[in-house]
Amino acid sequence: MNDFSSTIVLDLGSHNIRAGLLNDILPRFIIPSVFPSNSQKFSIEDDIPLNCTPDFAISNGEVLNRERMTYLFASIFDHLFPSDQPEPTELHFVMNNPPYPTKSYMTYIGQIAFELMEADSIILRPSAYFSQIQFSLPDSICIDIGHDITHVVA
């Protein structure tokens, strides 16, 4: 068996959820947070019908539909590590976190990472931090102006 370590990078946004592996140049998945109401297992590969009643998995940094989010996490994992290939022996998560995460949100993210995905570690940082390091600008200020919160990372 080949031992290998892998790091999944997730950006959980109210509009889109972006996911990929640490060594990817671009996200492998850009998944809308919106999905047809009462269709928690709506495929991440399908287009959302125009005539559906929309529902959101996450909004304003808070998970609104845990069943849908759990399905999304599992789908992303299954696409990154297909069943006909070995799973990583070490799995790490790097994720953005909302400005003021609730205890419920943090508990849920921990359960997803450590129980469902069996991750070895998780790193949570503000989105502005990821923008700053993406361009290798350690001596900079990054301002992320969001819907209702502004992050400043220096």
CSV table of N, CA and C in Angstrom, one decimal, residues 5-10 73 77 81 87-95 108-123:
chain,number,residue,atom,x,y,z
A,5,SER,N,0.1,11.6,1.9
A,5,SER,CA,-0.6,12.6,2.7
A,5,SER,C,-1.3,13.5,1.7
A,6,SER,N,-2.4,14.1,2.1
A,6,SER,CA,-3.1,15.0,1.2
A,6,SER,C,-3.8,16.1,2.0
A,7,THR,N,-3.8,17.2,1.4
A,7,THR,CA,-4.5,18.4,2.1
A,7,THR,C,-5.6,18.9,1.2
A,8,ILE,N,-6.8,18.9,1.8
A,8,ILE,CA,-7.9,19.5,1.0
A,8,ILE,C,-8.1,20.9,1.5
A,9,VAL,N,-8.2,21.8,0.5
A,9,VAL,CA,-8.5,23.2,0.8
A,9,VAL,C,-9.9,23.6,0.4
A,10,LEU,N,-10.6,24.1,1.4
A,10,LEU,CA,-12.0,24.5,1.2
A,10,LEU,C,-12.3,25.9,1.5
A,73,PHE,N,-19.6,17.7,1.4
A,73,PHE,CA,-18.3,17.3,1.9
A,73,PHE,C,-18.0,15.9,1.4
A,77,PHE,N,-15.0,14.7,-1.3
A,77,PHE,CA,-14.1,13.7,-0.9
A,77,PHE,C,-14.1,12.5,-1.9
A,81,PHE,N,-10.9,11.5,-4.2
A,81,PHE,CA,-10.3,10.2,-3.9
A,81,PHE,C,-11.3,9.1,-4.3
A,87,GLU,N,-7.1,5.7,-0.6
A,87,GLU,CA,-7.4,7.0,0.2
A,87,GLU,C,-6.0,7.4,0.8
A,88,PRO,N,-5.9,8.7,1.1
A,88,PRO,CA,-4.7,9.1,1.8
A,88,PRO,C,-4.5,8.5,3.2
A,89,THR,N,-3.3,8.2,3.6
A,89,THR,CA,-3.1,7.7,4.9
A,89,THR,C,-3.1,8.9,6.0
A,90,GLU,N,-2.8,10.1,5.5
A,90,GLU,CA,-2.9,11.3,6.3
A,90,GLU,C,-3.8,12.3,5.5
A,91,LEU,N,-4.8,12.9,6.2
A,91,LEU,CA,-5.6,13.8,5.5
A,91,LEU,C,-5.7,15.1,6.4
A,92,HIS,N,-5.5,16.2,5.7
A,92,HIS,CA,-5.5,17.5,6.4
A,92,HIS,C,-6.5,18.4,5.7
A,93,PHE,N,-7.1,19.3,6.5
A,93,PHE,CA,-8.0,20.3,6.0
A,93,PHE,C,-7.5,21.7,6.2
A,94,VAL,N,-7.6,22.6,5.2
A,94,VAL,CA,-7.3,24.0,5.4
A,94,VAL,C,-8.6,24.6,4.9
A,95,MET,N,-9.2,25.4,5.8
A,95,MET,CA,-10.6,26.0,5.5
A,95,MET,C,-10.6,27.5,6.0
A,108,TYR,N,-19.8,21.5,14.4
A,108,TYR,CA,-20.2,20.8,13.1
A,108,TYR,C,-18.9,20.6,12.2
A,109,ILE,N,-18.1,21.7,12.0
A,109,ILE,CA,-17.0,21.6,11.2
A,109,ILE,C,-16.0,20.6,11.8
A,110,GLY,N,-15.8,20.5,13.1
A,110,GLY,CA,-15.0,19.5,13.7
A,110,GLY,C,-15.5,18.1,13.5
A,111,GLN,N,-16.8,17.9,13.6
A,111,GLN,CA,-17.4,16.6,13.4
A,111,GLN,C,-17.2,16.2,11.9
A,112,ILE,N,-17.4,17.1,11.0
A,112,ILE,CA,-17.2,16.7,9.6
A,112,ILE,C,-15.8,16.3,9.3
A,113,ALA,N,-14.8,17.2,9.8
A,113,ALA,CA,-13.4,16.9,9.5
A,113,ALA,C,-12.9,15.7,10.2
A,114,PHE,N,-13.2,15.5,11.5
A,114,PHE,CA,-12.6,14.5,12.2
A,114,PHE,C,-13.4,13.2,12.2
A,115,GLU,N,-14.7,13.3,12.2
A,115,GLU,CA,-15.5,12.0,12.2
A,115,GLU,C,-15.8,11.5,10.9
A,116,LEU,N,-16.4,12.3,10.0
A,116,LEU,CA,-16.8,11.9,8.7
A,116,LEU,C,-15.6,11.7,7.8
A,117,MET,N,-14.7,12.6,7.7
A,117,MET,CA,-13.6,12.6,6.8
A,117,MET,C,-12.4,11.9,7.4
A,118,GLU,N,-12.4,11.7,8.7
A,118,GLU,CA,-11.3,11.1,9.4
A,118,GLU,C,-10.0,11.9,9.2
A,119,ALA,N,-10.1,13.2,9.3
A,119,ALA,CA,-8.9,14.0,9.0
A,119,ALA,C,-7.9,14.0,10.2
A,120,ASP,N,-6.7,14.2,10.0
A,120,ASP,CA,-5.6,14.2,11.0
A,120,ASP,C,-5.5,15.6,11.6
A,121,SER,N,-5.8,16.6,10.8
A,121,SER,CA,-5.7,18.0,11.3
A,121,SER,C,-6.6,18.9,10.5
A,122,ILE,N,-6.9,20.1,11.1
A,122,ILE,CA,-7.7,21.1,10.4
A,122,ILE,C,-7.1,22.5,10.8
A,123,ILE,N,-6.9,23.3,9.8
A,123,ILE,CA,-6.5,24.7,10.0
A,123,ILE,C,-7.6,25.6,9.5
